PDB file of C-alpha atoms and ligand atoms in Angstrom:
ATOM      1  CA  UNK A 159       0.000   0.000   0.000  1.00  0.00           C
ATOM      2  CA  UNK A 160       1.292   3.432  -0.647  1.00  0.00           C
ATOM      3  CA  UNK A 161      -0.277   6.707   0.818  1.00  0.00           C
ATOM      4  CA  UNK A 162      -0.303  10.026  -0.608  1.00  0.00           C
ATOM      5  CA  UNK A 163      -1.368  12.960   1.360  1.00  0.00           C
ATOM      6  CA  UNK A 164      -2.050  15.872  -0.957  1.00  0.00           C
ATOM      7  CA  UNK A 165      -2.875  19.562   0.745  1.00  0.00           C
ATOM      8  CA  UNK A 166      -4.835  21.666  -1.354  1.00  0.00           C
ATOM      9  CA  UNK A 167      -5.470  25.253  -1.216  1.00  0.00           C
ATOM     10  CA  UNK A 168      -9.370  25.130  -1.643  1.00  0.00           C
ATOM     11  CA  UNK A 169     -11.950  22.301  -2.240  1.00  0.00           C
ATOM     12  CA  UNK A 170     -12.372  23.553  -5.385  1.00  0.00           C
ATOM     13  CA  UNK A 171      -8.311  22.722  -6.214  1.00  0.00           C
ATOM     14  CA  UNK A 172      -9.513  19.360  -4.522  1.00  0.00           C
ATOM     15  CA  UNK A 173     -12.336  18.436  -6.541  1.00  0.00           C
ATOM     16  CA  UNK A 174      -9.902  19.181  -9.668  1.00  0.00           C
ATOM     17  CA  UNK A 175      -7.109  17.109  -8.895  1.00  0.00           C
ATOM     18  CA  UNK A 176     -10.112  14.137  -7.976  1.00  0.00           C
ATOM     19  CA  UNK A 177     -11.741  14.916 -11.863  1.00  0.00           C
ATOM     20  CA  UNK A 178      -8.315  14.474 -13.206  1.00  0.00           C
ATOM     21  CA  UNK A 179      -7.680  10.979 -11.179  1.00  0.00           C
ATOM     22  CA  UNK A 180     -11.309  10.067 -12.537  1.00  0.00           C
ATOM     23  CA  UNK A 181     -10.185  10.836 -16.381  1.00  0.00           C
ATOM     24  CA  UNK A 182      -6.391   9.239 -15.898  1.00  0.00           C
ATOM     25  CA  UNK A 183      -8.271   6.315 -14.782  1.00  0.00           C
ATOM     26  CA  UNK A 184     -11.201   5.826 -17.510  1.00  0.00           C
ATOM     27  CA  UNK A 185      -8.207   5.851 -20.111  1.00  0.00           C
ATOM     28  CA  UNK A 186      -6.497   3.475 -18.783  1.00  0.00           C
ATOM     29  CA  UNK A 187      -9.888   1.418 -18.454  1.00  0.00           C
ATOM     30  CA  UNK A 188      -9.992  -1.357 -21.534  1.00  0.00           C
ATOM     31  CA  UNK A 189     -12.937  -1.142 -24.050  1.00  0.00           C
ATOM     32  CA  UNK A 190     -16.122  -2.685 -23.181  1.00  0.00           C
ATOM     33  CA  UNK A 191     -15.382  -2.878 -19.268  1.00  0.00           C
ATOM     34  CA  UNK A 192     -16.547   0.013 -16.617  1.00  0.00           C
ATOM     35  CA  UNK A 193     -14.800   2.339 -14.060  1.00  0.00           C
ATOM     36  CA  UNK A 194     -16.166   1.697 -10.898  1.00  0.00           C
ATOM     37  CA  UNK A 195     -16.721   4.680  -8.406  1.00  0.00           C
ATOM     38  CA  UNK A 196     -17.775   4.369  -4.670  1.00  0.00           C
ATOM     39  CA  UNK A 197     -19.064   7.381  -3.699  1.00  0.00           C
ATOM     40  CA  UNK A 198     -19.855   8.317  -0.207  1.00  0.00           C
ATOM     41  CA  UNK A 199     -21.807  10.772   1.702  1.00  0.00           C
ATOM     42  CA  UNK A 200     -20.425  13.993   3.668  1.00  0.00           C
ATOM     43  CA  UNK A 201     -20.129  17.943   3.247  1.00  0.00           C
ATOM     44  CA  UNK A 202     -17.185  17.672   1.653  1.00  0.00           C
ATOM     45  CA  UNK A 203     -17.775  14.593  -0.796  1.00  0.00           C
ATOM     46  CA  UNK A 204     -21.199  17.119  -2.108  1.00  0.00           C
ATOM     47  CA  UNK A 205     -18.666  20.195  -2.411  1.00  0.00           C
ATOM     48  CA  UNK A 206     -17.079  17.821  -4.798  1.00  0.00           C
ATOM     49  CA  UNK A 207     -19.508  16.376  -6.824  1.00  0.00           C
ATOM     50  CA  UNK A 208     -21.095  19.787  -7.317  1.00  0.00           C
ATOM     51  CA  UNK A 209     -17.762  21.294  -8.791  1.00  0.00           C
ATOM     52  CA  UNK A 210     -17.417  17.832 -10.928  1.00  0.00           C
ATOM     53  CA  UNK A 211     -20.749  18.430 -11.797  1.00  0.00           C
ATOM     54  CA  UNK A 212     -19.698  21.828 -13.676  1.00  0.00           C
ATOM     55  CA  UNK A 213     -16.166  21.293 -14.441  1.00  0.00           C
ATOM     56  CA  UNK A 214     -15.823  17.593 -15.502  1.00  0.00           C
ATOM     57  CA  UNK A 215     -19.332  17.392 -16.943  1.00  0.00           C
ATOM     58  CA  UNK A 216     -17.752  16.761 -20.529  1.00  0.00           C
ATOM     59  CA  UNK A 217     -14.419  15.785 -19.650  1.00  0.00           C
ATOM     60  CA  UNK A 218     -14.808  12.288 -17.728  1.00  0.00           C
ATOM     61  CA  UNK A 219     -16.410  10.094 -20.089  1.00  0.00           C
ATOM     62  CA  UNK A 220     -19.402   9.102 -17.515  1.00  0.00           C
ATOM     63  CA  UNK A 221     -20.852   6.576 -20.253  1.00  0.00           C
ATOM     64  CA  UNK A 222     -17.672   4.711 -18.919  1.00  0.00           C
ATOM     65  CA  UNK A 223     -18.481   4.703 -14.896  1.00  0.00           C
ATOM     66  CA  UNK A 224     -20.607   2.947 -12.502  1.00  0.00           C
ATOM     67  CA  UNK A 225     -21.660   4.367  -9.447  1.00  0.00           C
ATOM     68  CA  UNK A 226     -22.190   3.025  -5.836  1.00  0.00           C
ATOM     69  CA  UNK A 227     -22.262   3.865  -2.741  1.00  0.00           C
ATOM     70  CA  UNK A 228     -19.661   2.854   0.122  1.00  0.00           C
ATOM     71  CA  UNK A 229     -22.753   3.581   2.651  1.00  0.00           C
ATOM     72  CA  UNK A 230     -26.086   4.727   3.137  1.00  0.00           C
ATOM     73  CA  UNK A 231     -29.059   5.912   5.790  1.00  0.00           C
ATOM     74  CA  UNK A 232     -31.893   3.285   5.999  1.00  0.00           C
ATOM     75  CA  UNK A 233     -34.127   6.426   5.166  1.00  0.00           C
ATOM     76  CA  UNK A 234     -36.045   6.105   1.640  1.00  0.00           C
ATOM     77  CA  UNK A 235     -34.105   7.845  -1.877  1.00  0.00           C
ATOM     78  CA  UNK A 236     -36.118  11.382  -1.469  1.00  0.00           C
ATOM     79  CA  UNK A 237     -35.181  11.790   1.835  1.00  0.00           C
ATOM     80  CA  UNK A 238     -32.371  14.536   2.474  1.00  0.00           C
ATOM     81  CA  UNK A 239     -30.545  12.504   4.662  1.00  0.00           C
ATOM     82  CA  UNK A 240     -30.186   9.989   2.067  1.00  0.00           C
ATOM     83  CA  UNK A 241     -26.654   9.870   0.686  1.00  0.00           C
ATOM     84  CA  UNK A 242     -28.093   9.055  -2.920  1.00  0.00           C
ATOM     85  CA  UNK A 243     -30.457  11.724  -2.750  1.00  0.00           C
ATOM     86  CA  UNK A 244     -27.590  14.142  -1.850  1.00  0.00           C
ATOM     87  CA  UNK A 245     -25.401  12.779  -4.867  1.00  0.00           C
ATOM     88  CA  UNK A 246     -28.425  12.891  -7.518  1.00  0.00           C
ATOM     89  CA  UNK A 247     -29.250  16.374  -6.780  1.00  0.00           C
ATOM     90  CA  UNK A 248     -25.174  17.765  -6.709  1.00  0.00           C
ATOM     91  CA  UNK A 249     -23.624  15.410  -9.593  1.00  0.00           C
ATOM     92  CA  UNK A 250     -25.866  12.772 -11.080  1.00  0.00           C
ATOM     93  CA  UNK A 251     -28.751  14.559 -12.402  1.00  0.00           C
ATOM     94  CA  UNK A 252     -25.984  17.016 -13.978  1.00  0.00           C
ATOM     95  CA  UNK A 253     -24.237  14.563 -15.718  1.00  0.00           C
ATOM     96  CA  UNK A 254     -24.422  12.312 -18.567  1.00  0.00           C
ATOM     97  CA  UNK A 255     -24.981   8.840 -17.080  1.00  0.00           C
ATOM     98  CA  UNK A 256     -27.757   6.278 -17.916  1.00  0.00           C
ATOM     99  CA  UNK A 257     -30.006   5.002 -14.652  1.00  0.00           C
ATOM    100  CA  UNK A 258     -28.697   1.687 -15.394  1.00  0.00           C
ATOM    101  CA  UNK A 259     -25.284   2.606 -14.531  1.00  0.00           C
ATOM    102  CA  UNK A 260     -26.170   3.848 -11.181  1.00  0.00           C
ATOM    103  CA  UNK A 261     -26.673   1.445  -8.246  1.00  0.00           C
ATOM    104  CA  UNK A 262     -28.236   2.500  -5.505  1.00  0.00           C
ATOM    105  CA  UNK A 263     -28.370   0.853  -1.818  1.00  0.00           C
ATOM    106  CA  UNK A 264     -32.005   1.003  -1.386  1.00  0.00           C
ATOM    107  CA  UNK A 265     -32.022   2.276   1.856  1.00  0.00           C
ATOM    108  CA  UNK A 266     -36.073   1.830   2.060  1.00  0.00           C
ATOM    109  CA  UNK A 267     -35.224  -1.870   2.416  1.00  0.00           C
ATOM    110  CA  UNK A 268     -35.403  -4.566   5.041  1.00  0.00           C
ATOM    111  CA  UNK A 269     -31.246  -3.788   6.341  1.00  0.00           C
ATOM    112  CA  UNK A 270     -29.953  -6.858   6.346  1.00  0.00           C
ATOM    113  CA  UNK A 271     -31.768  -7.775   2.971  1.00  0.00           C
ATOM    114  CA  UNK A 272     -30.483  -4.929   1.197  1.00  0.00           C
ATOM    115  CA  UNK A 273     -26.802  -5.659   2.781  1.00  0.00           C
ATOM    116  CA  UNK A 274     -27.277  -9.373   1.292  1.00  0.00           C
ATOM    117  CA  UNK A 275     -29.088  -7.658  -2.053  1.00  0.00           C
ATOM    118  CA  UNK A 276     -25.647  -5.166  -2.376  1.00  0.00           C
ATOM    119  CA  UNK A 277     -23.378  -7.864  -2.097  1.00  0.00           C
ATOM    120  CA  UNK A 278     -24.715  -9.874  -4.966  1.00  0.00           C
ATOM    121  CA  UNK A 279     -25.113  -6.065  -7.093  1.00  0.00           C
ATOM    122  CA  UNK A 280     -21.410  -5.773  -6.369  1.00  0.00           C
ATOM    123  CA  UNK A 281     -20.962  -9.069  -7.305  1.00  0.00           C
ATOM    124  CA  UNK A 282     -22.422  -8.731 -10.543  1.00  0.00           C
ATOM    125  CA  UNK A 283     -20.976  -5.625 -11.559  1.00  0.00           C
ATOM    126  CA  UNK A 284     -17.606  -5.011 -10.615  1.00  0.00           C
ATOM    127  CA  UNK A 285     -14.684  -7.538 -11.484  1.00  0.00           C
ATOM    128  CA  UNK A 286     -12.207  -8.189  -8.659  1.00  0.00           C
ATOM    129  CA  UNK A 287      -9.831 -10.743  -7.431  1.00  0.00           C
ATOM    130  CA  UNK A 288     -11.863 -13.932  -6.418  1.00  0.00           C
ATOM    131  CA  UNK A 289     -14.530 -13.171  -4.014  1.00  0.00           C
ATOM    132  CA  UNK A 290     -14.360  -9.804  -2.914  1.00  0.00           C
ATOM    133  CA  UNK A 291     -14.863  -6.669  -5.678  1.00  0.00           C
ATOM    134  CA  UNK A 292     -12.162  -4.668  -6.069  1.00  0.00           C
ATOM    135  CA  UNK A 293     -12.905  -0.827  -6.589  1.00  0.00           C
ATOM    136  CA  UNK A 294     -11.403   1.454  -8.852  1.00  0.00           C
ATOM    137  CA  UNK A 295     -12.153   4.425  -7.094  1.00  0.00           C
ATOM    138  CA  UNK A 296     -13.804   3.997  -3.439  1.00  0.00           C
ATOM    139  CA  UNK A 297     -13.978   7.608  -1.672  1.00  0.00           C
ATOM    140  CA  UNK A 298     -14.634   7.843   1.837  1.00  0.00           C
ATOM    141  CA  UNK A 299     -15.128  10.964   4.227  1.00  0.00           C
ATOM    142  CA  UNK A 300     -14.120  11.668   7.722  1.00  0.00           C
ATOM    143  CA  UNK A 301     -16.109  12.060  10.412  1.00  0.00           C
ATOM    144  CA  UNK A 302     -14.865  14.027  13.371  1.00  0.00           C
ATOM    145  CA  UNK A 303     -15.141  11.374  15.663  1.00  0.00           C
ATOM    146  CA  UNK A 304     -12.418   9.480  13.178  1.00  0.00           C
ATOM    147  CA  UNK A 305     -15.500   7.237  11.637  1.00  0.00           C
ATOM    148  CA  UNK A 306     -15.886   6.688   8.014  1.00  0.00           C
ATOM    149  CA  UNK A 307     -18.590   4.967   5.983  1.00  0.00           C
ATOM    150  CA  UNK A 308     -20.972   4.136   8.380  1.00  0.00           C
ATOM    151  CA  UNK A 309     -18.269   2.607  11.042  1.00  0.00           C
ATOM    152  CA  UNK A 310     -17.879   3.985  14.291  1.00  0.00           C
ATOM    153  CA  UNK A 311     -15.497   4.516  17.001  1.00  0.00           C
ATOM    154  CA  UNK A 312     -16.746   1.987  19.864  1.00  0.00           C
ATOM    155  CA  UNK A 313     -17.909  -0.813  16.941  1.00  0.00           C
ATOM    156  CA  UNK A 314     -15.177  -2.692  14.487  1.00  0.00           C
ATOM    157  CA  UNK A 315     -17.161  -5.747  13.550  1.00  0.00           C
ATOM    158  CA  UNK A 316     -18.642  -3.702  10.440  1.00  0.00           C
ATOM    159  CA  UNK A 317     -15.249  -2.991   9.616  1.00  0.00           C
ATOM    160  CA  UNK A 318     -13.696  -6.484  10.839  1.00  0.00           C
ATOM    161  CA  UNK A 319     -16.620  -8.598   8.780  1.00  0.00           C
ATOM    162  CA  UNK A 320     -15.487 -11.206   6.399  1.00  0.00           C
ATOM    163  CA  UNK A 321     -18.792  -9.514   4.473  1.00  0.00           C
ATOM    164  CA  UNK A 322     -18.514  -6.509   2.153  1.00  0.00           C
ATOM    165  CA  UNK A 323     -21.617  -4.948   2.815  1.00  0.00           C
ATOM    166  CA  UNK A 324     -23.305  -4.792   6.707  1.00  0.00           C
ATOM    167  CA  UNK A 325     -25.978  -3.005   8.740  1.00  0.00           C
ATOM    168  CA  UNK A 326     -24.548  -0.665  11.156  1.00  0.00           C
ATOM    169  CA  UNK A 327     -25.937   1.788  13.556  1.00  0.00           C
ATOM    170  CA  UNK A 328     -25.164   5.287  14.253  1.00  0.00           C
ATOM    171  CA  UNK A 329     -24.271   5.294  17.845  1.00  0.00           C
ATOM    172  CA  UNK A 330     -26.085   8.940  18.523  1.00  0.00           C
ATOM    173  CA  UNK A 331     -29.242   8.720  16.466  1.00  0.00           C
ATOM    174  CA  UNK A 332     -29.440   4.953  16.170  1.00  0.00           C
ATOM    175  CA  UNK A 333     -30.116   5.205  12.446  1.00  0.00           C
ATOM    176  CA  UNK A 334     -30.065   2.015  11.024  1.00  0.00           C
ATOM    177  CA  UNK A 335     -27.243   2.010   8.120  1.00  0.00           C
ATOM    178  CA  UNK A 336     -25.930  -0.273   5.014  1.00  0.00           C
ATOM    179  CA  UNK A 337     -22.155   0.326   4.526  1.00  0.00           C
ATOM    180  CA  UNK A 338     -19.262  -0.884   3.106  1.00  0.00           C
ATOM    181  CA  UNK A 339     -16.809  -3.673   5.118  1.00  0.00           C
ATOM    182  CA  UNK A 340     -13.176  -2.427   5.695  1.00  0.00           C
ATOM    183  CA  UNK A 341     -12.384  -6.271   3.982  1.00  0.00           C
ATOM    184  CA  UNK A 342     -13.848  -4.766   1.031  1.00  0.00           C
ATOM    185  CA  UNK A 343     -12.845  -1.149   1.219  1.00  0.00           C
ATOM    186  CA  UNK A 344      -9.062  -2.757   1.683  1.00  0.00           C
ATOM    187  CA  UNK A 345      -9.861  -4.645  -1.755  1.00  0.00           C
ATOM    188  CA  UNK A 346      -9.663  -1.498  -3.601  1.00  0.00           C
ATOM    189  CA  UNK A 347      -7.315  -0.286  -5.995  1.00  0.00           C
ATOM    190  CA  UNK A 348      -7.553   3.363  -4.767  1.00  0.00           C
ATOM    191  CA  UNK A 349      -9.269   4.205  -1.697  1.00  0.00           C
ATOM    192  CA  UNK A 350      -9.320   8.547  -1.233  1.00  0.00           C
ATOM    193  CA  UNK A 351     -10.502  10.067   1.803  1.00  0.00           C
ATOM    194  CA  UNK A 352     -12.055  13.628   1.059  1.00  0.00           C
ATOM    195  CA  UNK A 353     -12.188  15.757   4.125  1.00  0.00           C
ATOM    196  CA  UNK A 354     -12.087  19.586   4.875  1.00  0.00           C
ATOM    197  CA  UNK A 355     -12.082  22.022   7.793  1.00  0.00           C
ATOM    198  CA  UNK A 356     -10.431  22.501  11.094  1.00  0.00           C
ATOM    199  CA  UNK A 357     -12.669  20.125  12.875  1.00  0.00           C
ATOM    200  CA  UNK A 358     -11.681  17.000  10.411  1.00  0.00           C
ATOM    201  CA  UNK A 359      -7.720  18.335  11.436  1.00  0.00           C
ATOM    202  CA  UNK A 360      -6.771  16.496  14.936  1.00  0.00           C
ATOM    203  CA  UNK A 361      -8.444  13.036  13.569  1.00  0.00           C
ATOM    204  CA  UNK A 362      -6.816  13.288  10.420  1.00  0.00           C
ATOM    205  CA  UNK A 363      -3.530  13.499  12.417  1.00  0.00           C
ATOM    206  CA  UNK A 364      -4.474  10.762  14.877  1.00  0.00           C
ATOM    207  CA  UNK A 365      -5.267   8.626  11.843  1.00  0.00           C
ATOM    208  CA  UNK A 366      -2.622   9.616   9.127  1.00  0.00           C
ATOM    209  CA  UNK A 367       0.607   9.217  11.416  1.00  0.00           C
ATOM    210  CA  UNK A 368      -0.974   6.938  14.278  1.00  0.00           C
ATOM    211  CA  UNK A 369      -0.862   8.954  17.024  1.00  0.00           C
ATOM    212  CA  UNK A 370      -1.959   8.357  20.277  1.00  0.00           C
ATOM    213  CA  UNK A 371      -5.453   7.079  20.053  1.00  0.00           C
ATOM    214  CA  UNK A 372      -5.449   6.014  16.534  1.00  0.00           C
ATOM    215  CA  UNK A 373      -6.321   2.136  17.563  1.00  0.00           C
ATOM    216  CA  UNK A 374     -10.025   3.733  18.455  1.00  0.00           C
ATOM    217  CA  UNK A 375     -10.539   4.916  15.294  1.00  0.00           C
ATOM    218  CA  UNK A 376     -12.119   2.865  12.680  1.00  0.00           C
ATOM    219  CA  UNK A 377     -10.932   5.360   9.671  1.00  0.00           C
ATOM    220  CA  UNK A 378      -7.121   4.147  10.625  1.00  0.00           C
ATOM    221  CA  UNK A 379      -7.565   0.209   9.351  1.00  0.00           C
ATOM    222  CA  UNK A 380      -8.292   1.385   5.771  1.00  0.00           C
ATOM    223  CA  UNK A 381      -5.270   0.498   4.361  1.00  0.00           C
ATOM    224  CA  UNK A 382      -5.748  -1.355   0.594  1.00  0.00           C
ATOM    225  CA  UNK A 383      -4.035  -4.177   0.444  1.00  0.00           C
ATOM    226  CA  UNK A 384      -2.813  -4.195  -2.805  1.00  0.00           C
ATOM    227  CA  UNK A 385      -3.694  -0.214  -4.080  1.00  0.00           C
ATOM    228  CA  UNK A 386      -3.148   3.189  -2.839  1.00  0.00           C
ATOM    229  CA  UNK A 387      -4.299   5.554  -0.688  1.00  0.00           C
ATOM    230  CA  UNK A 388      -4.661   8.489  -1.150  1.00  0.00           C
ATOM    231  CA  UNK A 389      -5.531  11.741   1.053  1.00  0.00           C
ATOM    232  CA  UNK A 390      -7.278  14.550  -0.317  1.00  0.00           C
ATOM    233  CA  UNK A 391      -7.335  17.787   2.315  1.00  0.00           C
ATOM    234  CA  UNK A 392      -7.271  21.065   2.510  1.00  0.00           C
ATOM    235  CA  UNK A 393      -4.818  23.108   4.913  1.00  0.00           C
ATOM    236  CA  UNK A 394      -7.430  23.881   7.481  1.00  0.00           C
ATOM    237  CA  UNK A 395      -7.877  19.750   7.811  1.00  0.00           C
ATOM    238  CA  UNK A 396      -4.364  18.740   7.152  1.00  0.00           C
ATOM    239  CA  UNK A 397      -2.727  21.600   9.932  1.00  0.00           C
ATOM    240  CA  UNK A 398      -1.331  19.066  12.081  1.00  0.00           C
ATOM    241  CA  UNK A 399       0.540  16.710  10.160  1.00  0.00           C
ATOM    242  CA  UNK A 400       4.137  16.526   9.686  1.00  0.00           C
ATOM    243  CA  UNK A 401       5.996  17.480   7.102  1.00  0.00           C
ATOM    244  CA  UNK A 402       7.013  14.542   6.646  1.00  0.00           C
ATOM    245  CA  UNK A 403       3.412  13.256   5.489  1.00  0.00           C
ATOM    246  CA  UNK A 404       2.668  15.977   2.833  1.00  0.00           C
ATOM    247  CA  UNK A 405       3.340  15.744  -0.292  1.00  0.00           C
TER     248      UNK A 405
HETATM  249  C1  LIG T 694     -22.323   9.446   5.992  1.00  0.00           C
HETATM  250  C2  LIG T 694     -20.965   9.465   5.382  1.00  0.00           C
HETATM  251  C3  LIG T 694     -19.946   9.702   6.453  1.00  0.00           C
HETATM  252  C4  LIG T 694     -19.303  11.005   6.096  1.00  0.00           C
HETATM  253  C5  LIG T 694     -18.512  11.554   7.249  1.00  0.00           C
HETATM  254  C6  LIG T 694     -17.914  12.906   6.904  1.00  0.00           C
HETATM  255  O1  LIG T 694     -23.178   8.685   5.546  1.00  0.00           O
HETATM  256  O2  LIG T 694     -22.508  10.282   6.887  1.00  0.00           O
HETATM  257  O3  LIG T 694     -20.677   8.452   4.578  1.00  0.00           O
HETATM  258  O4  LIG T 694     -18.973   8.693   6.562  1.00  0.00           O
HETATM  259  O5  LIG T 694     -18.444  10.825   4.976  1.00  0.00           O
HETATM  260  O6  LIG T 694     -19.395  11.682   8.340  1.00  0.00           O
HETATM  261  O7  LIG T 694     -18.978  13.783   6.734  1.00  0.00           O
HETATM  262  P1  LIG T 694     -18.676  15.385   6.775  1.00  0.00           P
HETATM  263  O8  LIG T 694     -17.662  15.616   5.649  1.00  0.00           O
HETATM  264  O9  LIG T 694     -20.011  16.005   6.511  1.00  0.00           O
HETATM  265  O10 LIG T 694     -18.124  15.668   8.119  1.00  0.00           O
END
């Protein structure tokens, strides 16, 4: 695994450099196969579909992608909590992509039925090494309690599960949720955290150089066995690392 921390001036510098990863990687994709994309929820994953939205609406060739989810609320796809809802109105209903490329975790679903009913759509629709899918792209934000997906401090079994898809609950609002395993988010090829803001800047610390603490937080076992990681901040969020850590 190799991790790149990158420190951009603005979200907006972000969002570019993450359009430019998306075209690099739909040319190298062969004919007749897909780019897969994991997107997840988050303020700063929607400041970033929004600008790919206007800059990138041309320029990645989306007839080429499928989209997922790495999580979602068990709340139905209108709902504003829903992380699909949030991505349809910022990016997908801006840019050229058929339905049938876009698969949703159907959050209106009996949870563990729609965690057994992802893991077959993954399955099905994204080519990896034996049993487990491996992602092209999988992005992931940063809570500021050092969760991502929908894995929280206090409760690794989502993230330990020999599964790539389980229920989890929100341990404030007891929201029932469908997210991605870490087993699978370690399967792919480039896993990017997005995250922004002061408050995102003393777990991204903890997390990116294992400080003290870091064994608490579930955001510090992504680490992709075979692909890269790659960290996508701005200063306010990456403050505290070392220099050592930037690129
Ligand atoms: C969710 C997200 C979650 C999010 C982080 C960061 O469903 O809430 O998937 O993991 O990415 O909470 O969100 P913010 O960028 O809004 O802090």
């Amino acid at each position: 695994m190799q991790t790149t921390v990158k420190i951009f001036n603005n979200t907006d510098e972000l969002a570019h450099f993450l359009g430019q990863f998306i075209q690099n990687g739909l040319q190298n994709t062969p004919e007749g196969q897909f780019y897969s994309i994991a997107l997840s929820g988050g303020s700063t994953p929607k400041a970033v579909f929004v600008y790919l939205a206007q800059h990138f609406k041309e320029t990645i060739h989306w007839s080429k992608v499928r989209i997922f989810w790495s999580d979602e609320r068990c709340v139905p796809p209108e709902n504003a909590e829903s992380n699909y809802h949030m991505a349809k109105e910022n990016l997908l209903n801006h840019v050229p992509i058929a339905t049938a490329q876009i698969f949703r975790m159907m959050g209106e679903n009996d949870p563990a039925a729609e965690a057994e009913r992802y893991e077959q759509v993954l399955q099905e629709n994204i080519p990896g090494s034996g049993a487990m899918p491996a992602f092209d792209l999988l992005m992931l934000g940063l809570g500021d309690d050092g969760h991502t997906a929908s894995i929280f401090p206090g409760n690794l079994a989502p993230f330990q599960s020999a599964k790539s898809v389980e229920v989890a609950i929100h341990p404030q609002t007891k929201q029932q949720r469908i997210t991605f395993t870490g087993t699978l988010i370690n399967q792919a090829h480039t896993v990017a955290f997005l995250a922004t803001g002061a408050g995102k800047a003393e777990k991204v610390v903890t997390v990116v150089e294992h400080q003290t603490g870091w064994e608490a937080l579930p955001a510090a076992y992504v680490r992709p066995v075979n692909g890269n990681l790659l960290w996508l901040l701005d200063e306010a969020a990456g403050q505290h690392l070392s220099h050592n850590s930037k690129v």
